[in-house]
mmCIF file of C-alpha atoms in Angstrom:
data_model
loop_
_atom_site.group_PDB
_atom_site.id
_atom_site.type_symbol
_atom_site.label_atom_id
_atom_site.label_comp_id
_atom_site.label_asym_id
_atom_site.label_seq_id
_atom_site.Cartn_x
_atom_site.Cartn_y
_atom_site.Cartn_z
ATOM 1 C CA MET A 1 176.499 89.591 287.141
ATOM 2 C CA LYS A 2 174.699 92.696 288.302
ATOM 3 C CA ILE A 3 173.549 93.269 291.874
ATOM 4 C CA GLU A 4 171.373 96.251 292.769
ATOM 5 C CA ILE A 5 171.118 97.202 296.438
ATOM 6 C CA TRP A 6 168.403 99.490 297.789
ATOM 7 C CA SER A 7 169.407 100.895 301.175
ATOM 8 C CA ASP A 8 169.351 103.914 303.481
ATOM 9 C CA TYR A 9 172.282 105.273 305.459
ATOM 10 C CA VAL A 10 170.419 105.332 308.782
ATOM 11 C CA CYS A 11 169.267 101.718 308.404
ATOM 12 C CA PRO A 12 171.322 99.454 310.711
ATOM 13 C CA PHE A 13 170.388 96.308 308.798
ATOM 14 C CA CYS A 14 171.460 97.896 305.498
ATOM 15 C CA TYR A 15 175.043 98.305 306.671
ATOM 16 C CA ILE A 16 175.029 94.749 308.027
ATOM 17 C CA GLY A 17 173.417 93.364 304.870
ATOM 18 C CA GLU A 18 175.936 95.024 302.595
ATOM 19 C CA HIS A 19 178.827 93.497 304.534
ATOM 20 C CA ARG A 20 177.212 90.059 304.652
ATOM 21 C CA LEU A 21 176.956 90.173 300.873
ATOM 22 C CA ALA A 22 180.595 91.274 300.713
ATOM 23 C CA LYS A 23 181.550 88.313 302.884
ATOM 24 C CA ALA A 24 179.753 85.946 300.513
ATOM 25 C CA LEU A 25 181.507 87.565 297.560
ATOM 26 C CA ASP A 26 184.912 87.013 299.184
ATOM 27 C CA ASP A 27 184.482 83.277 298.572
ATOM 28 C CA PHE A 28 182.836 83.650 295.168
ATOM 29 C CA PRO A 29 185.213 82.533 292.368
ATOM 30 C CA ASN A 30 183.822 84.971 289.802
ATOM 31 C CA LYS A 31 183.593 87.997 292.101
ATOM 32 C CA ASP A 32 185.659 90.179 289.755
ATOM 33 C CA ASN A 33 182.824 90.030 287.215
ATOM 34 C CA VAL A 34 180.176 91.163 289.688
ATOM 35 C CA LYS A 35 178.960 94.729 289.329
ATOM 36 C CA ILE A 36 177.232 96.296 292.340
ATOM 37 C CA GLU A 37 174.939 99.289 291.966
ATOM 38 C CA PHE A 38 173.696 101.114 295.042
ATOM 39 C CA LYS A 39 170.132 102.389 294.889
ATOM 40 C CA CYS A 40 168.492 105.092 296.995
ATOM 41 C CA TYR A 41 165.725 104.499 299.508
ATOM 42 C CA GLU A 42 164.581 106.858 302.277
ATOM 43 C CA LEU A 43 163.099 105.126 305.300
ATOM 44 C CA ASP A 44 161.595 108.423 306.406
ATOM 45 C CA PRO A 45 161.479 111.085 303.661
ATOM 46 C CA ASN A 46 159.908 113.483 306.167
ATOM 47 C CA ALA A 47 162.650 113.137 308.767
ATOM 48 C CA LYS A 48 164.011 116.408 310.092
ATOM 49 C CA HIS A 49 167.531 117.522 309.274
ATOM 50 C CA MET A 50 168.237 118.382 312.891
ATOM 51 C CA PRO A 51 167.547 115.481 315.276
ATOM 52 C CA ASP A 52 164.978 116.004 318.045
ATOM 53 C CA GLY A 53 166.706 113.578 320.368
ATOM 54 C CA ASP A 54 169.094 110.663 320.548
ATOM 55 C CA TYR A 55 168.769 107.350 318.743
ATOM 56 C CA TYR A 56 167.225 105.516 321.682
ATOM 57 C CA SER A 57 164.409 108.018 322.143
ATOM 58 C CA MET A 58 163.722 108.028 318.402
ATOM 59 C CA LEU A 59 163.504 104.234 318.323
ATOM 60 C CA ALA A 60 161.349 104.114 321.460
ATOM 61 C CA ASN A 61 158.873 106.632 320.044
ATOM 62 C CA LYS A 62 158.766 104.900 316.666
ATOM 63 C CA LEU A 63 158.154 101.406 318.034
ATOM 64 C CA GLY A 64 156.147 102.352 321.114
ATOM 65 C CA ILE A 65 158.613 100.782 323.522
ATOM 66 C CA THR A 66 160.593 102.035 326.512
ATOM 67 C CA SER A 67 164.032 103.599 326.207
ATOM 68 C CA GLU A 68 165.472 100.608 328.051
ATOM 69 C CA GLN A 69 163.938 98.230 325.547
ATOM 70 C CA ALA A 70 165.301 100.379 322.734
ATOM 71 C CA LYS A 71 168.791 100.163 324.242
ATOM 72 C CA GLN A 72 168.562 96.376 324.575
ATOM 73 C CA SER A 73 167.419 96.015 320.979
ATOM 74 C CA SER A 74 170.266 98.246 319.830
ATOM 75 C CA GLU A 75 172.807 96.232 321.783
ATOM 76 C CA ASN A 76 171.667 93.081 320.015
ATOM 77 C CA LEU A 77 172.133 94.808 316.678
ATOM 78 C CA ALA A 78 175.559 96.041 317.705
ATOM 79 C CA GLU A 79 176.593 92.465 318.438
ATOM 80 C CA GLN A 80 175.522 91.354 314.959
ATOM 81 C CA ALA A 81 177.463 94.233 313.440
ATOM 82 C CA ALA A 82 180.558 93.411 315.492
ATOM 83 C CA GLU A 83 180.646 89.928 313.969
ATOM 84 C CA LEU A 84 181.364 91.656 310.662
ATOM 85 C CA GLY A 85 183.934 94.040 312.105
ATOM 86 C CA LEU A 86 181.498 96.965 312.272
ATOM 87 C CA ASP A 87 181.446 99.264 315.292
ATOM 88 C CA TYR A 88 177.899 100.501 315.973
ATOM 89 C CA ARG A 89 177.867 103.439 318.400
ATOM 90 C CA PHE A 90 174.178 103.989 319.033
ATOM 91 C CA ASP A 91 174.952 106.426 321.834
ATOM 92 C CA LYS A 92 176.496 108.799 319.262
ATOM 93 C CA MET A 93 174.086 108.387 316.343
ATOM 94 C CA LYS A 94 172.121 111.388 315.105
ATOM 95 C CA PRO A 95 168.856 110.353 313.377
ATOM 96 C CA THR A 96 168.306 112.658 310.434
ATOM 97 C CA ASN A 97 167.085 113.163 306.875
ATOM 98 C CA THR A 98 169.170 111.297 304.292
ATOM 99 C CA PHE A 99 168.066 112.871 301.003
ATOM 100 C CA ASP A 100 171.174 115.021 300.576
ATOM 101 C CA ALA A 101 173.421 112.096 301.480
ATOM 102 C CA HIS A 102 171.774 110.085 298.703
ATOM 103 C CA ARG A 103 172.182 112.965 296.260
ATOM 104 C CA LEU A 104 175.896 113.127 296.980
ATOM 105 C CA ALA A 105 176.274 109.350 296.684
ATOM 106 C CA LYS A 106 174.625 109.348 293.249
ATOM 107 C CA TYR A 107 177.093 111.968 292.053
ATOM 108 C CA ALA A 108 179.968 109.970 293.527
ATOM 109 C CA GLU A 109 178.752 106.950 291.587
ATOM 110 C CA LYS A 110 178.820 108.990 288.401
ATOM 111 C CA ILE A 111 182.537 109.735 288.842
ATOM 112 C CA GLY A 112 183.496 106.224 289.912
ATOM 113 C CA LYS A 113 183.474 106.827 293.676
ATOM 114 C CA GLY A 114 180.086 105.345 294.508
ATOM 115 C CA LYS A 115 181.154 102.392 296.641
ATOM 116 C CA GLU A 116 183.639 104.516 298.585
ATOM 117 C CA MET A 117 181.021 107.187 299.262
ATOM 118 C CA VAL A 118 178.430 104.662 300.421
ATOM 119 C CA GLU A 119 180.886 103.094 302.840
ATOM 120 C CA ALA A 120 181.967 106.516 304.117
ATOM 121 C CA LEU A 121 178.364 107.540 304.801
ATOM 122 C CA PHE A 122 177.547 104.352 306.687
ATOM 123 C CA TYR A 123 180.707 104.630 308.763
ATOM 124 C CA ALA A 124 180.123 108.319 309.464
ATOM 125 C CA TYR A 125 176.627 107.657 310.769
ATOM 126 C CA PHE A 126 176.991 104.389 312.672
ATOM 127 C CA THR A 127 180.510 104.722 314.070
ATOM 128 C CA GLU A 128 181.516 108.366 314.080
ATOM 129 C CA GLY A 129 178.131 109.808 315.021
ATOM 130 C CA LYS A 130 178.218 112.471 312.322
ATOM 131 C CA LEU A 131 175.159 114.403 311.214
ATOM 132 C CA ILE A 132 174.963 113.182 307.619
ATOM 133 C CA SER A 133 172.398 115.794 306.610
ATOM 134 C CA ASP A 134 174.841 118.626 307.358
ATOM 135 C CA HIS A 135 176.398 119.963 304.161
ATOM 136 C CA ASP A 136 179.750 120.708 305.774
ATOM 137 C CA GLU A 137 179.968 117.168 307.126
ATOM 138 C CA LEU A 138 178.965 115.729 303.746
ATOM 139 C CA THR A 139 181.525 117.853 301.937
ATOM 140 C CA GLU A 140 184.290 116.626 304.232
ATOM 141 C CA LEU A 141 183.223 113.030 303.637
ATOM 142 C CA ALA A 142 183.273 113.623 299.885
ATOM 143 C CA GLU A 143 186.839 114.856 300.108
ATOM 144 C CA THR A 144 187.925 111.749 302.034
ATOM 145 C CA VAL A 145 186.893 109.535 299.095
ATOM 146 C CA GLY A 146 188.656 111.694 296.521
ATOM 147 C CA MET A 147 185.942 114.055 295.368
ATOM 148 C CA GLU A 148 186.703 117.712 294.746
ATOM 149 C CA LYS A 149 185.336 119.988 297.461
ATOM 150 C CA GLU A 150 183.912 122.407 294.896
ATOM 151 C CA ASP A 151 182.012 119.607 293.171
ATOM 152 C CA ALA A 152 180.485 118.380 296.430
ATOM 153 C CA VAL A 153 179.429 121.910 297.382
ATOM 154 C CA SER A 154 177.880 122.414 293.948
ATOM 155 C CA VAL A 155 175.936 119.145 294.097
ATOM 156 C CA LEU A 156 174.553 119.865 297.555
ATOM 157 C CA ALA A 157 173.585 123.408 296.613
ATOM 158 C CA CYS A 158 171.555 122.311 293.579
ATOM 159 C CA ASN A 159 168.173 120.769 294.382
ATOM 160 C CA GLU A 160 167.844 119.506 290.810
ATOM 161 C CA LYS A 161 170.585 116.960 291.535
ATOM 162 C CA GLY A 162 167.995 114.846 293.343
ATOM 163 C CA ARG A 163 166.379 113.528 290.164
ATOM 164 C CA ARG A 164 168.360 110.270 290.173
ATOM 165 C CA VAL A 165 167.433 109.681 293.815
ATOM 166 C CA ARG A 166 163.753 109.968 292.942
ATOM 167 C CA GLU A 167 164.218 107.622 289.981
ATOM 168 C CA ASP A 168 165.662 104.956 292.277
ATOM 169 C CA GLU A 169 162.791 105.391 294.712
ATOM 170 C CA GLU A 170 160.222 105.200 291.932
ATOM 171 C CA GLN A 171 161.830 102.015 290.651
ATOM 172 C CA ALA A 172 161.640 100.597 294.172
ATOM 173 C CA ARG A 173 157.891 101.256 294.251
ATOM 174 C CA GLU A 174 157.440 99.662 290.824
ATOM 175 C CA ILE A 175 159.126 96.396 291.822
ATOM 176 C CA GLY A 176 157.436 96.273 295.221
ATOM 177 C CA VAL A 177 160.234 97.134 297.623
ATOM 178 C CA GLN A 178 158.648 97.584 301.054
ATOM 179 C CA GLY A 179 161.756 97.671 303.207
ATOM 180 C CA VAL A 180 165.529 97.728 303.031
ATOM 181 C CA PRO A 181 168.042 96.337 302.481
ATOM 182 C CA PHE A 182 166.713 94.883 299.247
ATOM 183 C CA PHE A 183 168.958 93.086 296.767
ATOM 184 C CA VAL A 184 168.183 92.313 293.116
ATOM 185 C CA PHE A 185 170.386 89.915 291.149
ATOM 186 C CA ASN A 186 170.447 90.283 287.358
ATOM 187 C CA GLU A 187 167.024 91.949 287.502
ATOM 188 C CA LYS A 188 165.577 88.486 288.146
ATOM 189 C CA TYR A 189 166.075 87.352 291.739
ATOM 190 C CA ALA A 190 165.277 89.424 294.827
ATOM 191 C CA VAL A 191 166.605 88.976 298.348
ATOM 192 C CA SER A 192 164.968 90.985 301.120
ATOM 193 C CA GLY A 193 166.705 91.791 304.385
ATOM 194 C CA ALA A 194 170.177 91.333 305.838
ATOM 195 C CA GLN A 195 170.375 87.628 305.111
ATOM 196 C CA PRO A 196 173.273 85.456 306.329
ATOM 197 C CA PRO A 197 176.264 85.147 303.970
ATOM 198 C CA GLU A 198 175.242 81.546 303.250
ATOM 199 C CA VAL A 199 171.979 82.742 301.673
ATOM 200 C CA PHE A 200 173.787 85.241 299.474
ATOM 201 C CA LYS A 201 176.255 82.539 298.482
ATOM 202 C CA GLN A 202 173.432 80.269 297.332
ATOM 203 C CA VAL A 203 171.909 83.052 295.227
ATOM 204 C CA LEU A 204 175.280 83.939 293.709
ATOM 205 C CA GLU A 205 175.853 80.329 292.724
ATOM 206 C CA LYS A 206 172.373 79.979 291.217
ATOM 207 C CA VAL A 207 172.713 83.145 289.133
ATOM 208 C CA GLU A 208 176.222 82.155 288.050
ATOM 209 C CA GLU A 209 174.995 78.721 286.979
ATOM 210 C CA GLU A 210 172.256 80.263 284.860
ATOM 211 C CA GLU A 211 174.656 82.714 283.254
ATOM 212 C CA GLN A 212 177.023 79.932 282.214
ATOM 213 C CA ALA A 213 174.332 77.559 280.967
ATOM 214 C CA LYS A 214 174.064 77.316 277.186
ATOM 215 C CA PRO A 215 170.690 78.492 275.873
ATOM 216 C CA HIS A 216 168.429 75.686 274.695
ATOM 217 C CA LEU A 217 166.385 76.599 271.643
ATOM 218 C CA GLN A 218 162.870 75.261 271.258
ATOM 219 C CA THR A 219 161.338 74.913 267.809
ATOM 220 C CA LEU A 220 157.990 76.671 267.594
ATOM 221 C CA THR A 221 157.137 75.725 264.004
ATOM 222 C CA PRO A 222 153.557 74.290 263.900
ATOM 223 C CA ASP A 223 153.314 70.550 263.194
ATOM 224 C CA GLY A 224 152.842 69.726 259.534
ATOM 225 C CA SER A 225 153.843 73.153 258.259
ATOM 226 C CA GLU A 226 156.028 73.707 255.233
ATOM 227 C CA THR A 227 159.564 74.790 256.032
ATOM 228 C CA THR A 228 161.224 77.102 253.517
ATOM 229 C CA TYR A 229 164.910 77.858 253.860
ATOM 230 C CA CYS A 230 168.148 78.273 251.973
ATOM 231 C CA THR A 231 171.595 76.725 252.444
ATOM 232 C CA ASP A 232 174.827 77.094 250.545
ATOM 233 C CA GLU A 233 173.508 74.376 248.235
ATOM 234 C CA GLY A 234 170.333 76.233 247.317
ATOM 235 C CA CYS A 235 166.775 76.827 248.483
ATOM 236 C CA GLU A 236 164.011 74.312 249.026
ATOM 237 C CA ILE A 237 160.659 73.673 250.665
ATOM 238 C CA LYS A 238 160.245 70.808 253.095
ATOM 239 C CA ARG A 239 157.288 69.662 255.151
ATOM 240 C CA ASP A 240 158.055 69.701 258.863
ATOM 241 C CA GLN A 241 158.180 66.121 260.135
ATOM 242 C CA SER A 242 157.984 67.056 263.829
#
């Protein structure tokens, strides 16, 4: 089974959604045969690399609410995250551009470190309060998941390494992704948002059932047509009796 996940590293529901899916997979009998592919999505491609203010002021300006309302909303999110063992520190978060983080994650995926890099980026942003657009910070994160420092520096220095990020984003537009997280199972079923583990479990079971079902062939030969075929006993022509 293949699961594609479109997400952004500054999206609080993306981190929650990923872990809710992981929780559903913990109880899934065939989880070892599930392949997860992380896809890139920028919530704000025009976001500045250096934050203008803290998370609360950014959220208040974006939603047209007061800073106090922004704090209350964030606290509610933090409680949801805590249920999954995630520590959201909104007071430390630095809203920023995520393009370079996505570029590094795509390279990490190429060398078999994709999942580790994704988790490191989420943790760095939501818990540690790191500026995940800063190349020095990104390089250090790359090293923590086993990437060579020189490779990380090279990737971040080359703008052409963003092609795979743009391909993911173009694919998202083609299939109608309007927000993240967005999950696609076997290129057939889509789940939008950080759904409860029970929802993911139902989808996993449905896709698994379809994968294991034997294909049922339907005869499309027109009624009354002549059927010509050969067997090990010879060749003959028969009129279809269906």
